PDB file of C-alpha atoms in Angstrom:
ATOM      1  CA  MET W 921     -23.914  -6.944  -1.922  1.00 48.00           C
ATOM      2  CA  GLU W 922     -26.528  -6.280  -4.448  1.00 49.00           C
ATOM      3  CA  PRO W 923     -26.396  -6.696  -7.450  1.00 62.00           C
ATOM      4  CA  LEU W 924     -23.660  -9.379  -7.072  1.00 76.00           C
ATOM      5  CA  LEU W 925     -25.593 -11.351  -4.492  1.00 82.00           C
ATOM      6  CA  ASN W 926     -29.364 -11.376  -4.477  1.00 80.00           C
ATOM      7  CA  VAL W 927     -31.047 -10.988  -1.045  1.00 79.00           C
ATOM      8  CA  GLY W 928     -32.983 -14.148  -0.140  1.00 82.00           C
ATOM      9  CA  SER W 929     -31.056 -16.390  -2.519  1.00 85.00           C
ATOM     10  CA  LYS W 930     -29.037 -19.418  -1.229  1.00 90.00           C
ATOM     11  CA  TYR W 931     -25.316 -19.519  -1.574  1.00 91.00           C
ATOM     12  CA  THR W 932     -22.566 -22.027  -0.657  1.00 94.00           C
ATOM     13  CA  VAL W 933     -20.305 -20.869   2.170  1.00 95.00           C
ATOM     14  CA  VAL W 934     -16.838 -22.465   2.295  1.00 96.00           C
ATOM     15  CA  PRO W 935     -14.619 -22.541   5.321  1.00 96.00           C
ATOM     16  CA  VAL W 936     -11.468 -20.362   4.797  1.00 93.00           C
ATOM     17  CA  ASN W 937      -8.022 -20.107   6.299  1.00 95.00           C
ATOM     18  CA  LEU W 938      -7.968 -16.383   7.320  1.00 94.00           C
ATOM     19  CA  ASN W 939      -4.312 -16.030   6.373  1.00 93.00           C
ATOM     20  CA  GLN W 940      -5.235 -16.940   2.761  1.00 94.00           C
ATOM     21  CA  LEU W 941      -7.953 -14.278   2.265  1.00 95.00           C
ATOM     22  CA  LYS W 942      -7.341 -12.103  -0.826  1.00 93.00           C
ATOM     23  CA  GLN W 943      -8.775  -8.682  -1.631  1.00 89.00           C
ATOM     24  CA  PHE W 944     -12.136  -8.960  -3.400  1.00 89.00           C
ATOM     25  CA  ASP W 945     -12.924 -12.346  -1.881  1.00 93.00           C
ATOM     26  CA  ILE W 946     -16.526 -12.301  -0.759  1.00 93.00           C
ATOM     27  CA  ILE W 947     -16.641 -13.096   2.907  1.00 95.00           C
ATOM     28  CA  LEU W 948     -19.739 -13.967   4.992  1.00 95.00           C
ATOM     29  CA  PHE W 949     -19.523 -12.622   8.599  1.00 95.00           C
ATOM     30  CA  TRP W 950     -21.747 -12.092  11.557  1.00 94.00           C
ATOM     31  CA  GLN W 951     -22.607  -8.485  12.291  1.00 91.00           C
ATOM     32  CA  ASN W 952     -25.544  -6.880  14.202  1.00 89.00           C
ATOM     33  CA  ASP W 953     -27.248 -10.214  14.936  1.00 93.00           C
ATOM     34  CA  ARG W 954     -27.345 -11.296  11.268  1.00 91.00           C
ATOM     35  CA  PRO W 955     -25.054 -12.622   8.514  1.00 90.00           C
ATOM     36  CA  ASN W 956     -23.559 -10.128   6.171  1.00 90.00           C
ATOM     37  CA  ALA W 957     -21.524 -10.417   2.955  1.00 91.00           C
ATOM     38  CA  HIS W 958     -18.915  -7.941   1.760  1.00 91.00           C
ATOM     39  CA  PHE W 959     -15.700  -7.820  -0.114  1.00 89.00           C
ATOM     40  CA  TYR W 960     -12.620  -8.652   1.830  1.00 93.00           C
ATOM     41  CA  TRP W 961     -10.396  -5.512   1.790  1.00 90.00           C
ATOM     42  CA  GLY W 962      -7.417  -6.544   3.964  1.00 90.00           C
ATOM     43  CA  LYS W 963      -6.086  -6.960   7.455  1.00 91.00           C
ATOM     44  CA  HIS W 964      -6.756  -4.135   9.919  1.00 86.00           C
ATOM     45  CA  LEU W 965      -3.338  -2.785  10.744  1.00 78.00           C
ATOM     46  CA  ALA W 966      -4.066   0.450  12.674  1.00 74.00           C
ATOM     47  CA  GLY W 967      -4.167   0.726  16.389  1.00 74.00           C
ATOM     48  CA  ASN W 968      -4.390  -2.282  18.731  1.00 76.00           C
ATOM     49  CA  ILE W 969      -7.607  -3.827  17.346  1.00 75.00           C
ATOM     50  CA  LYS W 970      -6.787  -7.066  15.514  1.00 81.00           C
ATOM     51  CA  GLY W 971      -9.280  -7.889  12.660  1.00 91.00           C
ATOM     52  CA  HIS W 972     -10.068  -7.670   8.963  1.00 94.00           C
ATOM     53  CA  MET W 973     -11.476  -4.840   6.870  1.00 92.00           C
ATOM     54  CA  SER W 974     -14.356  -5.261   4.380  1.00 92.00           C
ATOM     55  CA  ARG W 975     -16.179  -3.004   1.893  1.00 88.00           C
ATOM     56  CA  SER W 976     -19.689  -3.015   0.590  1.00 83.00           C
ATOM     57  CA  LEU W 977     -20.297  -2.887  -3.132  1.00 69.00           C
ATOM     58  CA  LYS W 978     -23.246  -0.560  -2.648  1.00 73.00           C
ATOM     59  CA  TYR W 979     -21.490   1.902  -0.158  1.00 77.00           C
ATOM     60  CA  PRO W 980     -17.808   1.378  -0.751  1.00 75.00           C
ATOM     61  CA  SER W 981     -16.655   4.637   0.965  1.00 75.00           C
ATOM     62  CA  ASP W 982     -18.330   3.592   4.162  1.00 81.00           C
ATOM     63  CA  VAL W 983     -15.819   2.538   6.854  1.00 77.00           C
ATOM     64  CA  ASP W 984     -16.963  -0.506   8.738  1.00 83.00           C
ATOM     65  CA  LEU W 985     -15.499  -1.653  12.045  1.00 87.00           C
ATOM     66  CA  PRO W 986     -12.801  -4.313  11.799  1.00 91.00           C
ATOM     67  CA  ILE W 987     -14.186  -7.840  11.792  1.00 94.00           C
ATOM     68  CA  LYS W 988     -12.728 -10.124  14.385  1.00 93.00           C
ATOM     69  CA  ASP W 989     -11.474 -13.504  13.333  1.00 93.00           C
ATOM     70  CA  GLU W 990     -14.268 -15.451  15.174  1.00 94.00           C
ATOM     71  CA  TYR W 991     -17.008 -13.507  13.321  1.00 96.00           C
ATOM     72  CA  ILE W 992     -15.908 -14.599   9.835  1.00 96.00           C
ATOM     73  CA  LEU W 993     -18.063 -17.513   8.857  1.00 96.00           C
ATOM     74  CA  GLY W 994     -16.336 -18.328   5.461  1.00 97.00           C
ATOM     75  CA  ILE W 995     -16.244 -17.221   1.842  1.00 96.00           C
ATOM     76  CA  ILE W 996     -18.780 -17.362  -0.874  1.00 94.00           C
ATOM     77  CA  PRO W 997     -16.900 -18.853  -3.854  1.00 92.00           C
ATOM     78  CA  ILE W 998     -18.130 -16.618  -6.570  1.00 87.00           C
ATOM     79  CA  LYS W 999     -15.542 -15.470  -9.128  1.00 81.00           C
ATOM     80  CA  LEU W1000     -15.690 -11.739  -9.495  1.00 79.00           C
ATOM     81  CA  LYS W1001     -15.895 -10.331 -12.944  1.00 80.00           C
ATOM     82  CA  LEU W1002     -13.472  -7.528 -13.919  1.00 85.00           C
ATOM     83  CA  ARG W1003     -16.550  -5.365 -14.468  1.00 81.00           C
ATOM     84  CA  HIS W1004     -17.567  -5.652 -10.818  1.00 78.00           C
ATOM     85  CA  LYS W1005     -14.026  -4.755  -9.605  1.00 81.00           C
ATOM     86  CA  ILE W1006     -13.887  -1.708 -11.903  1.00 84.00           C
ATOM     87  CA  ILE W1007     -17.367  -0.532 -10.647  1.00 79.00           C
ATOM     88  CA  PHE W1008     -16.301  -1.072  -7.078  1.00 78.00           C
ATOM     89  CA  LEU W1009     -13.003   0.783  -7.399  1.00 80.00           C
ATOM     90  CA  TRP W1010     -14.756   3.661  -9.220  1.00 81.00           C
ATOM     91  CA  ARG W1011     -17.255   4.072  -6.436  1.00 77.00           C
ATOM     92  CA  TYR W1012     -14.613   3.625  -3.728  1.00 75.00           C
ATOM     93  CA  TYR W1013     -12.234   6.320  -5.150  1.00 77.00           C
ATOM     94  CA  PHE W1014     -14.654   8.810  -6.591  1.00 76.00           C
ATOM     95  CA  SER W1015     -17.303   8.766  -3.794  1.00 66.00           C
ATOM     96  CA  LYS W1016     -14.606  10.351  -1.430  1.00 59.00           C
ATOM     97  CA  VAL W1017     -14.339  13.467  -3.552  1.00 47.00           C
TER      98      VAL W1017
END
């Protein structure tokens, strides 16, 4: 999540009701034996795998596996600036071309 989150810094993690997650919330989840933070992108609706989709600010066009409910640890309550949303959306849509 660089440059929004700095590796090695400490952040507050708040429990979250998974039904109240919104796009661009910063979620902390367990993946590959370590905590990871990404933008929440939405519920995974394809196929029979129940979970949630996330996107990295650094590599937004990468498609990560759905995150199961039990692996979401909470949210990091940082208010995203419009600048970060625009940068992310620019990278997401134009890195696919």
